[in-house]
Short mmCIF file of C-alpha atoms in Angstrom, two decimals:
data_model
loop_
_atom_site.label_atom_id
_atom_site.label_comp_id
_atom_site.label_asym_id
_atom_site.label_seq_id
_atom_site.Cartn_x
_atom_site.Cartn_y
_atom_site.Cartn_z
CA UNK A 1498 274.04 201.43 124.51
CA UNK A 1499 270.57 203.43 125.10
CA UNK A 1500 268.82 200.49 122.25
CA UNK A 1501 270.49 197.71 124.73
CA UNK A 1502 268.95 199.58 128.06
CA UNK A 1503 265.44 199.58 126.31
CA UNK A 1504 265.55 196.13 125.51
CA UNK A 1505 266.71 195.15 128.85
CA UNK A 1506 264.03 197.60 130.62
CA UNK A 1507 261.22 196.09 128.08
CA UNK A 1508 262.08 192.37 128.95
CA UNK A 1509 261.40 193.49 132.46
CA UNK A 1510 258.46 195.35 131.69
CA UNK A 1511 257.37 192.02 130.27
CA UNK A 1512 258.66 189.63 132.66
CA UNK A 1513 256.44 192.10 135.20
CA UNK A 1514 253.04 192.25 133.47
CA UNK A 1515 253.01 188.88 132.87
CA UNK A 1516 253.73 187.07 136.04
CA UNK A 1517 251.13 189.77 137.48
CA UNK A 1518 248.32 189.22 134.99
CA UNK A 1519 248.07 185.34 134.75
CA UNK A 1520 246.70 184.77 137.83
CA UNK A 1521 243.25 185.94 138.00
CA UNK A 1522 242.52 184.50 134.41
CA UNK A 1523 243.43 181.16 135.50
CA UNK A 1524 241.17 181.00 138.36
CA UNK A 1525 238.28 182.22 136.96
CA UNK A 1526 238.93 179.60 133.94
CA UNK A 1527 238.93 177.60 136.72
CA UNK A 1528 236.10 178.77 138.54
CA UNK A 1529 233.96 178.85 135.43
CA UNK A 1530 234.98 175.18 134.38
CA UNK A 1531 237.02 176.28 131.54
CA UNK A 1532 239.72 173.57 131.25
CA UNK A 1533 242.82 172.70 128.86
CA UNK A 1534 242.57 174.58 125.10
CA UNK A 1535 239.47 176.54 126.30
CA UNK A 1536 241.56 177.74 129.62
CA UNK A 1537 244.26 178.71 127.56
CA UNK A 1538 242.62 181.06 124.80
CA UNK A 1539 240.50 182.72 127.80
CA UNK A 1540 244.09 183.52 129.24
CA UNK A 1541 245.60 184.59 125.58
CA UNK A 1542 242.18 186.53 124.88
CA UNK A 1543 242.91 188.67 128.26
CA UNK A 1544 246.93 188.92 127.79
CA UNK A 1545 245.55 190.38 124.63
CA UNK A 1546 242.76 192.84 126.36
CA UNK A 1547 245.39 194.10 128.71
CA UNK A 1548 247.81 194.76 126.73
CA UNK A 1549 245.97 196.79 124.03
CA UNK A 1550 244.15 198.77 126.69
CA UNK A 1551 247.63 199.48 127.94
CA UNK A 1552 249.17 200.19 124.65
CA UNK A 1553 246.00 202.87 123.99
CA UNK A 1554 246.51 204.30 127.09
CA UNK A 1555 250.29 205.33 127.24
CA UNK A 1556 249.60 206.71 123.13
CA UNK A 1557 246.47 208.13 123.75
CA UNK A 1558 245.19 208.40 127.35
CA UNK A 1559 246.90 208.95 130.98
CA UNK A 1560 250.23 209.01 128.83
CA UNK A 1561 252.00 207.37 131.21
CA UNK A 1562 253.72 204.08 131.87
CA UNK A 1563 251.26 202.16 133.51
CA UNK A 1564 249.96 198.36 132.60
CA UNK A 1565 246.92 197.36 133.06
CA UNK A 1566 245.96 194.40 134.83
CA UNK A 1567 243.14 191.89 135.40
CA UNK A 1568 240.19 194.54 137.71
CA UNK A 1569 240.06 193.11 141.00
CA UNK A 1570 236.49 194.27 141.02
CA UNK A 1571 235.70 192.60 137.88
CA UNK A 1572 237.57 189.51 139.14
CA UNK A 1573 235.52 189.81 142.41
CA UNK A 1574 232.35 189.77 139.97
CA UNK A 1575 233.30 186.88 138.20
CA UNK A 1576 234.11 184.85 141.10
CA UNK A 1577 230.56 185.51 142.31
CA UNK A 1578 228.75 185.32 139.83
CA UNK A 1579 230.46 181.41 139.16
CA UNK A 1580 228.06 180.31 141.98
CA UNK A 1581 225.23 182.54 141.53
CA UNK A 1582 224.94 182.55 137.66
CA UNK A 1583 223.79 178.83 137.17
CA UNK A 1584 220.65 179.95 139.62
CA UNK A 1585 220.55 183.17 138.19
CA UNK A 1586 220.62 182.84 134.40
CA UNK A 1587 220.86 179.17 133.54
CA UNK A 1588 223.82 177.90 132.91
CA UNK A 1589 227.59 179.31 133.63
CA UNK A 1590 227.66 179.50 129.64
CA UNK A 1591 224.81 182.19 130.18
CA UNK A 1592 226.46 183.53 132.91
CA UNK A 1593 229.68 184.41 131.25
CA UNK A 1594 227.45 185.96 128.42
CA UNK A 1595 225.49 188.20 130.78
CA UNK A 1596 228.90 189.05 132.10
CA UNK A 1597 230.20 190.35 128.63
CA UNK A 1598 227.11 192.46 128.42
CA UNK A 1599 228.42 193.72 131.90
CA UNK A 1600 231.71 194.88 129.94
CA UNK A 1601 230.20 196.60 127.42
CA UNK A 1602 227.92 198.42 129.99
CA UNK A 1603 230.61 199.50 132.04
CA UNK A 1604 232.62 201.00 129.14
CA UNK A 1605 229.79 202.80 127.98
CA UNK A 1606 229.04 204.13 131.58
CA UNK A 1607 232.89 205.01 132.05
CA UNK A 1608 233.31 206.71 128.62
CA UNK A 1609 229.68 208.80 129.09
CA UNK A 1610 231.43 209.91 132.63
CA UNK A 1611 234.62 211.31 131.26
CA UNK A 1612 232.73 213.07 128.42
CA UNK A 1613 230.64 214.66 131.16
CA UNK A 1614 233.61 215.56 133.38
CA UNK A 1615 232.21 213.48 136.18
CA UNK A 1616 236.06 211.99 136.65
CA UNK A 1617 237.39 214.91 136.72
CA UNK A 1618 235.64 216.32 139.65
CA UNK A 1619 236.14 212.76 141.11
CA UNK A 1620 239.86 213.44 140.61
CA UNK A 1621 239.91 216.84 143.02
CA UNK A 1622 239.56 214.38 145.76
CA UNK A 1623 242.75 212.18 145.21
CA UNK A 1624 244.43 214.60 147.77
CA UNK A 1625 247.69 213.48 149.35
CA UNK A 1626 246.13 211.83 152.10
CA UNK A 1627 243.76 209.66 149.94
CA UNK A 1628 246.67 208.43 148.34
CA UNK A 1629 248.47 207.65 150.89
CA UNK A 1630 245.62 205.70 152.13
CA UNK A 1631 245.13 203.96 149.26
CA UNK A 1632 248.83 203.07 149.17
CA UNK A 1633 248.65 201.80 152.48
CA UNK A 1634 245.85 199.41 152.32
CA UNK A 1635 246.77 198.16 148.68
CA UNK A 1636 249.99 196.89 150.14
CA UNK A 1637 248.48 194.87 153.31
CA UNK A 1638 245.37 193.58 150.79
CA UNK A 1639 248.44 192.50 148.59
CA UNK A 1640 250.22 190.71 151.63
CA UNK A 1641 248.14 188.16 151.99
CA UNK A 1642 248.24 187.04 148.46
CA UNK A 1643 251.89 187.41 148.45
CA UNK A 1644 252.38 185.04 151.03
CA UNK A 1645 249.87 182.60 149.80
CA UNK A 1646 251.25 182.25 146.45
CA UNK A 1647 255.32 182.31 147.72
CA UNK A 1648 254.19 179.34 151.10
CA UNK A 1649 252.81 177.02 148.21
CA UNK A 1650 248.97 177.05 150.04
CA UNK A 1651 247.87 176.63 146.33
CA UNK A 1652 249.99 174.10 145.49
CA UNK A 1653 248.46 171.53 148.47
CA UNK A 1654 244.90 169.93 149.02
CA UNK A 1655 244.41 170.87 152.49
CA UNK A 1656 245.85 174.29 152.32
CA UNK A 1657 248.96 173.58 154.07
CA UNK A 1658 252.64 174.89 153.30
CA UNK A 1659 254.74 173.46 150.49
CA UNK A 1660 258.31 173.34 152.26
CA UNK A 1661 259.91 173.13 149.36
CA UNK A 1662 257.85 175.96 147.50
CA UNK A 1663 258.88 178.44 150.32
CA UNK A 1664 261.83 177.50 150.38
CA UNK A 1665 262.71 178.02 147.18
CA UNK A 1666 260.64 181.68 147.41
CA UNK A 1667 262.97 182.45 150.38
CA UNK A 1668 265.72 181.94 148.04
CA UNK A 1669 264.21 183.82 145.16
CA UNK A 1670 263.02 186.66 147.23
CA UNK A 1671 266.61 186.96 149.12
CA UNK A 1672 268.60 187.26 145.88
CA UNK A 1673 266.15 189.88 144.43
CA UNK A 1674 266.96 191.55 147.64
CA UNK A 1675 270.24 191.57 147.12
CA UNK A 1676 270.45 192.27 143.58
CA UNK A 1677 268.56 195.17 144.33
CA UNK A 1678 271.37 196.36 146.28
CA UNK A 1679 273.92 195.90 143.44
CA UNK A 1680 273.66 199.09 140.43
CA UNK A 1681 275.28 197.38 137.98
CA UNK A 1682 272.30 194.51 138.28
CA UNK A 1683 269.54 196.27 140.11
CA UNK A 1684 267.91 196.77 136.38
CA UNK A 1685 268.26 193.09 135.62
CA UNK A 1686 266.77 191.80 138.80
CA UNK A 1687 263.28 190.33 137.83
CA UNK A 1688 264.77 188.64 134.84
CA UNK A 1689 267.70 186.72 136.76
CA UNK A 1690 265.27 186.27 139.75
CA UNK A 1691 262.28 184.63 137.96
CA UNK A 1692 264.86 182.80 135.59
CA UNK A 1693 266.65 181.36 138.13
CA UNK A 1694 262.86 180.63 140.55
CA UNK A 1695 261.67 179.13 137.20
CA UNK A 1696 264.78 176.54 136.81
CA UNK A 1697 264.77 175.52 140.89
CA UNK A 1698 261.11 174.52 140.05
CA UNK A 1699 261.98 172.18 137.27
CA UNK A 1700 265.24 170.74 139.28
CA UNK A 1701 262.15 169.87 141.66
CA UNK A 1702 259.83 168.65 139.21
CA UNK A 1703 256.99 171.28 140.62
CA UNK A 1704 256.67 172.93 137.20
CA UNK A 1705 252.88 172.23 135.23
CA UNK A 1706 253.36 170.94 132.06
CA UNK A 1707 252.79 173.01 129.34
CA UNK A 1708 249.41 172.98 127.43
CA UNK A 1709 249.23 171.26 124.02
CA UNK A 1710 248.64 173.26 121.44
CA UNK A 1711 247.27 172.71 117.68
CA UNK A 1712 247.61 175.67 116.17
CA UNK A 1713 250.37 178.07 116.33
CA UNK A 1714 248.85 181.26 115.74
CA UNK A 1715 245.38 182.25 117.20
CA UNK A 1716 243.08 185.71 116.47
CA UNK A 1717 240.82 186.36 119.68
CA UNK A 1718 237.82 185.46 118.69
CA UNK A 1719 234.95 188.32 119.59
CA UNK A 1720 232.42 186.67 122.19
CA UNK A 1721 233.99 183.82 122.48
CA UNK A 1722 230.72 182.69 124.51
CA UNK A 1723 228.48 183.46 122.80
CA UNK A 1724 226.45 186.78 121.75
CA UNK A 1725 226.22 189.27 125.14
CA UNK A 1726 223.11 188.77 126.97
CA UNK A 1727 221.22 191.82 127.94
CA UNK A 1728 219.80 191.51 132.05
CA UNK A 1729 218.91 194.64 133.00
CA UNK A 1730 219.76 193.76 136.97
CA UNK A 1731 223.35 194.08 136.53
CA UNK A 1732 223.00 197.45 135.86
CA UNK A 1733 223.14 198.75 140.02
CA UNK A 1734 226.21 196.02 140.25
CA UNK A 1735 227.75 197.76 136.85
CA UNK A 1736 226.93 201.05 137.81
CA UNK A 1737 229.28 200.80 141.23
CA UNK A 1738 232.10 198.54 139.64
CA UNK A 1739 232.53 201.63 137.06
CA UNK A 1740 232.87 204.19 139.40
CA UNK A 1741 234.84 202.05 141.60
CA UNK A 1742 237.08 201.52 138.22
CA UNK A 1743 237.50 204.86 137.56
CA UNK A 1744 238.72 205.30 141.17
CA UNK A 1745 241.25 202.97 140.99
CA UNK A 1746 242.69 204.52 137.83
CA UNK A 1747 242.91 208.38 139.44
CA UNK A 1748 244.84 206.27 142.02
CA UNK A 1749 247.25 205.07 139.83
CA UNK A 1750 247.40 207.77 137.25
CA UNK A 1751 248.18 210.20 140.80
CA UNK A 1752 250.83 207.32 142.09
CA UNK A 1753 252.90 207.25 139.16
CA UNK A 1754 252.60 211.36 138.29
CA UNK A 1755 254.43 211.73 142.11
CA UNK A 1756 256.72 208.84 141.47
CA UNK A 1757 257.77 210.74 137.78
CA UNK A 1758 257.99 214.00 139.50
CA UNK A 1759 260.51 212.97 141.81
CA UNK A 1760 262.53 210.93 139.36
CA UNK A 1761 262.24 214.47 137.15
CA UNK A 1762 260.33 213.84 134.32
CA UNK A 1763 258.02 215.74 132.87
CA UNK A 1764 254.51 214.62 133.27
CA UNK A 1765 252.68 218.00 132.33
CA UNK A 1766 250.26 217.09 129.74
CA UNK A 1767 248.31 214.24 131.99
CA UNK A 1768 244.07 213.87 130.67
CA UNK A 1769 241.64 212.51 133.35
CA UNK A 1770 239.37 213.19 130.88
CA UNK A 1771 241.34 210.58 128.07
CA UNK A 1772 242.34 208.60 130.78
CA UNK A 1773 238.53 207.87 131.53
CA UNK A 1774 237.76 207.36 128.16
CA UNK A 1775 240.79 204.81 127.45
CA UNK A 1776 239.41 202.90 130.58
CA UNK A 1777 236.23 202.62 129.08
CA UNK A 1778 237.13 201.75 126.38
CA UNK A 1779 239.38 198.88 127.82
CA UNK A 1780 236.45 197.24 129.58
CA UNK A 1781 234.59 197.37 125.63
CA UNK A 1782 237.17 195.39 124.80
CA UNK A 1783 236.93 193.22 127.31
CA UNK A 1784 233.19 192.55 126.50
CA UNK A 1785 234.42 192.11 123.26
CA UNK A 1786 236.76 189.39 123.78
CA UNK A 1787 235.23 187.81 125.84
CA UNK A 1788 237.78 188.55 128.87
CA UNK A 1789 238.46 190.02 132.19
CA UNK A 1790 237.77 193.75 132.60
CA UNK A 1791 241.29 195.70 132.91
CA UNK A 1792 242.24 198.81 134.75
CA UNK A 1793 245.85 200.54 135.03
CA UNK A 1794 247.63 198.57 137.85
CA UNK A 1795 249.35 201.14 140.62
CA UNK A 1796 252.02 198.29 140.83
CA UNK A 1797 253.46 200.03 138.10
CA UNK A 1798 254.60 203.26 140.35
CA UNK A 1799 256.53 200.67 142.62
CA UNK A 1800 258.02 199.06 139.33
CA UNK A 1801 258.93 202.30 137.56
CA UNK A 1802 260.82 203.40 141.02
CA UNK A 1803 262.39 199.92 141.71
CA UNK A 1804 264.19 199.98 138.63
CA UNK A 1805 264.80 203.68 137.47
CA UNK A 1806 262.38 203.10 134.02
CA UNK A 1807 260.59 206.17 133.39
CA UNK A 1808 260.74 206.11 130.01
CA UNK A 1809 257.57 205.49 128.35
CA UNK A 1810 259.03 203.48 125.09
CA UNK A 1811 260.14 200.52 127.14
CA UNK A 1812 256.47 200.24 128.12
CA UNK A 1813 255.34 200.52 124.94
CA UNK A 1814 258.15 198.18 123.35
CA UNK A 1815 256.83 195.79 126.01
CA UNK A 1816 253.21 196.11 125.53
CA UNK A 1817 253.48 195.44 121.56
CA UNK A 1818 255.54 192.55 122.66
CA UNK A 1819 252.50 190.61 124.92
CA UNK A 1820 250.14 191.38 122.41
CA UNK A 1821 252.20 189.35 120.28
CA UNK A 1822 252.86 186.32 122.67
CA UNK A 1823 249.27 186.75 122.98
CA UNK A 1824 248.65 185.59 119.57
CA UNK A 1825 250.93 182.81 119.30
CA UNK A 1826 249.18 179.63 121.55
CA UNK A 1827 252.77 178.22 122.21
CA UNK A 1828 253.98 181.23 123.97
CA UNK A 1829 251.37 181.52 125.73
CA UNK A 1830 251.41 178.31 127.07
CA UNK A 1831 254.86 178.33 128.25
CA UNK A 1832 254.42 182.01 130.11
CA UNK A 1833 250.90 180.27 131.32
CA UNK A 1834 253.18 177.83 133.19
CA UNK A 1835 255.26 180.20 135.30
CA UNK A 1836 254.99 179.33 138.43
CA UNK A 1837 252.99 181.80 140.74
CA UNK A 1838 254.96 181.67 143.71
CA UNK A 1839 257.84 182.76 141.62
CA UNK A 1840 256.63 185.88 140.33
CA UNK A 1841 255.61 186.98 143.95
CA UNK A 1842 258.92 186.46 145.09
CA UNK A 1843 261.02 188.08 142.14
CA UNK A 1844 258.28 191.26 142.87
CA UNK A 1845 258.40 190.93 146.22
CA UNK A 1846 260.95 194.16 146.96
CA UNK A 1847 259.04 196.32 144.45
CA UNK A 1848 255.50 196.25 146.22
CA UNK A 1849 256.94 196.21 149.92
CA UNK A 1850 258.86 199.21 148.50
CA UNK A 1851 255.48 200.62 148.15
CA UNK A 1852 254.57 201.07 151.47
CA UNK A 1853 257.69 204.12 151.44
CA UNK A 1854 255.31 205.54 148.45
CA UNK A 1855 252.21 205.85 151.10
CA UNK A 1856 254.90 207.47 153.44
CA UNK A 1857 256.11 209.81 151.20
CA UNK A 1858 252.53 210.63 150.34
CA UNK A 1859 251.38 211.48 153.44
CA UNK A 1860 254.18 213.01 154.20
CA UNK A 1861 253.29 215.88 151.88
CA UNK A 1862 249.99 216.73 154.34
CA UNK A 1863 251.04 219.77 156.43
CA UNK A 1864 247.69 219.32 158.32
CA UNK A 1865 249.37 216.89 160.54
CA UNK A 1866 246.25 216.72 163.23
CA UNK A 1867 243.82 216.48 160.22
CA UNK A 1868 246.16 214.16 158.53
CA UNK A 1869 245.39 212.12 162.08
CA UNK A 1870 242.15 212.14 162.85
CA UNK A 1871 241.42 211.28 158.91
CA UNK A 1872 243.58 207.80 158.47
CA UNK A 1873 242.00 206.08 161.40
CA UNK A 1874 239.43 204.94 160.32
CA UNK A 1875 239.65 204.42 156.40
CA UNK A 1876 242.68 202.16 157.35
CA UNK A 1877 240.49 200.42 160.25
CA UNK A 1878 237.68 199.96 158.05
CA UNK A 1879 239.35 198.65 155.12
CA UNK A 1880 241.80 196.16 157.06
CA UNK A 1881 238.89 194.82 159.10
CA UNK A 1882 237.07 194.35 155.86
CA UNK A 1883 239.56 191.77 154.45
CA UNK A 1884 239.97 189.91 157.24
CA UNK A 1885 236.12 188.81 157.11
CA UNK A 1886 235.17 186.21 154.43
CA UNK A 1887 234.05 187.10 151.09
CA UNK A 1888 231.57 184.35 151.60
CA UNK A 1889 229.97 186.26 154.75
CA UNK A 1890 228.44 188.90 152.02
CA UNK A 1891 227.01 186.28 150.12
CA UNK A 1892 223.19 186.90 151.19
CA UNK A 1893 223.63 191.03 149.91
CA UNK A 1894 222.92 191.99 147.16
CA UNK A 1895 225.63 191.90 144.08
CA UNK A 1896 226.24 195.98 144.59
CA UNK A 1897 226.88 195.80 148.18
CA UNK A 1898 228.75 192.55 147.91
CA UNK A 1899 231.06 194.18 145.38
CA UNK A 1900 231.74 196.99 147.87
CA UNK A 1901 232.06 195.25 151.00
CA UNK A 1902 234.24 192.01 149.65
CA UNK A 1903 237.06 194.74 148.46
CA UNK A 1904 238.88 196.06 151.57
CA UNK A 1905 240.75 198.73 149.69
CA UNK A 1906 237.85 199.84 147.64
CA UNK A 1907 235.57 200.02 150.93
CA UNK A 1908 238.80 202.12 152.74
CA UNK A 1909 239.41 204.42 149.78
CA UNK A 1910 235.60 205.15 149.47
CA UNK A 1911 235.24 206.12 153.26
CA UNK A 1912 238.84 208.23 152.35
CA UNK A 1913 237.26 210.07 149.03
CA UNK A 1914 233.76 210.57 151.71
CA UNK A 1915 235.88 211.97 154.67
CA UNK A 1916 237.45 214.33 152.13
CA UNK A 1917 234.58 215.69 150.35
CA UNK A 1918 233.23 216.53 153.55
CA UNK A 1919 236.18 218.35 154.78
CA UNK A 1920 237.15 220.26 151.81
CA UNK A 1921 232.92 221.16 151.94
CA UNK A 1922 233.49 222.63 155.50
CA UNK A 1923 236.55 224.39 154.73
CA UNK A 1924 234.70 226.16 151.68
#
């Protein structure tokens, strides 16, 4: 009975990383001009990155069962650098080469600040009310994408809704609410929900075909571009992106520690330290391979509470299992073909479930008029910040571009400032 529940928990581990991760690798295929076999190994080669930097994390880092996911920061860098590199460097060839040196830099940077205990003392700050923060504006930054993805807007030329597209989300997202509602199936929910999401799009004939494929297994091949070029002006943009990184993984190392704690578990034996250095050396990897940068996903709190999986071998069972899918092309086509807009609607009850996560956490601040006078304006900030467009910061400069295009990097930051400064005063 417990092999059967692991199984069942794995297949929705997997189901869940994968209709999460696909999506920034194909549009920065897309943005970079990457099209049909070359598309597809950039998506196996960073199905591939994630996974193993998820794999060495639960065994040998945070501990815990977190995936990682595509950096929105590093996605954020890509995307800009897809209209600035050709100017910048040459070619988009170049540009993807300078990028990989970019990797490598950051996991250097991000291992060099663990060893030094930099993250650590980064970590005192990830108070309660940070967190909750955090919580808060990851879930309205996520909205928008949500309801993107499950309207069809991606799916039209002019941007429009797909009737059909949301209609069929409505139907996907209702029954996940409903099986979430039901014990007996609440485990099985993001399997029969994306299932059935994935069959309504074929009865419609809205699915993308699935890629051809010549060979049936396929290594990642190590810079896959071409050897990393070294421009020394990344460096500011690299230098921010890391410790931006490393901020998002005390945020979702803290998440899923409270989530464990309430479900019981014992989550003792936690290393910022390893955790750093298993971050850094995901983004090596990444340079290495010639894909997108990871970092642990805080998704994976809202997951773990969604659907009661603690344990850590159902992760791991799950990880091992996209690594291989990774390596075999067919596979990968076929999972490459998911349709978006389903996998925001099976997942749609586990991240709104997140917003009761920023409750709870600031719910644990006795300072109620601190708690008050500190939320304003993080939240303000970093809201405000996503509703102006990322094309407005185009005339910056890369490092403030990379701050100021991220509303729930910009809100954390003025979080982790507000608190420094008041735990300062109070000492």
């Amino acid at each position: 009975m417990r092999i059967m529940k692991h199984i069942s928990a794995s297949l929705q581990w997997v189901l869940f990383i994968i209709s999460g991760n696909l999506v920034a690798p194909i549009a920065i295929a897309s943005a970079y001009g990457l099209e049909g076999t070359d598309a597809m190994l950039f998506i196996q080669r960073t199905l591939f990155v994630l996974s193993v930097a998820g794999l060495l994390q639960v065994l040998f880092g945070h501990k815990l069962p977190i995936h990682e996911g595509p950096a929105g920061l590093w996605w954020g860098v890509f995307t800009l650098y897809a209209s600035l590199g050709v100017t910048l460097f040459g070619s988009t060839t170049e540009t993807l080469q300078v990028l990989q040196f970019s990797l490598l830099l950051s996991g250097v940077l991000s291992i060099l600040l663990s060893i030094f205990g930099i993250v650590e003392k980064l970590a005192a700050y990830f108070t309660s009310t940070v967190m909750g923060i955090y919580l808060l504006l990851l879930v309205v930054q996520l909205s928008g994408a949500f309801f993107n993805g499950m309207l069809g807007l991606t799916y039209t030329q002019d941007g429009t809704i797909h009737s059909t597209i949301a209609l069929i989300s409505l139907a996907v997202m209702g029954l996940a609410f409903y099986l979430n509602t039901v014990p007996r199936l609440k485990q099985y929910s993001m399997m029969i929900c994306i299932c059935f999401g994935w069959v309504l799009f074929a009865l419609f004939d809205l699915t993308t075909p699935i890629a051809h494929t010549t060979d049936l297994f396929t290594i990642p091949t190590l810079f896959a571009f071409g050897p990393p070029i070294i421009e020394w002006s990344m460096v500011p943009t690299v230098f921010l992106v890391t410790l931006l990184l490393m901020t998002n993984m005390l945020a979702s190392v803290r998440i899923m520690e409270s989530v464990l704690k309430s479900k019981n578990e014992k989550v003792d034996n936690i290393s910022i330290k390893k955790a750093g250095f298993f971050t850094g050396v995901g983004q090596l990897i990444g340079g290495l391979f010639s894909a997108v940068g990871p970092v642990p996903i805080s998704g994976a709190a809202g997951f773990v509470a969604a659907n009661n999986i603690p344990s850590r071998i159902p992760f791991i069972i799950a990880s091992v299992i996209i690594i291989g899918c990774s390596l075999l092309s067919p596979v990968t086509a076929f999972f490459a073909t998911l349709p978006s807009s389903v996998g925001f609607a099976a997942i749609f009850p586990i991240f709104a479930g997140m917003l009761g996560l920023a409750i709870q956490e600031l719910d644990r601040v006795h300072d109620r008029n601190t708690l008050y006078k500190t939320v304003g304006i993080p939240l303000f900030a970093g809201i405000g910040i996503m509703f102006v467009p990322s094309t407005a910061f185009g005339s910056l400069s890369p490092v403030l571009s990379s701050l100021l295009s991220n509303g729930l990097v910009f809100g954390t930051v003025i979080a982790i400032i507000f608190e420094v400064v008041r735990s300062r005063g109070t000492s």
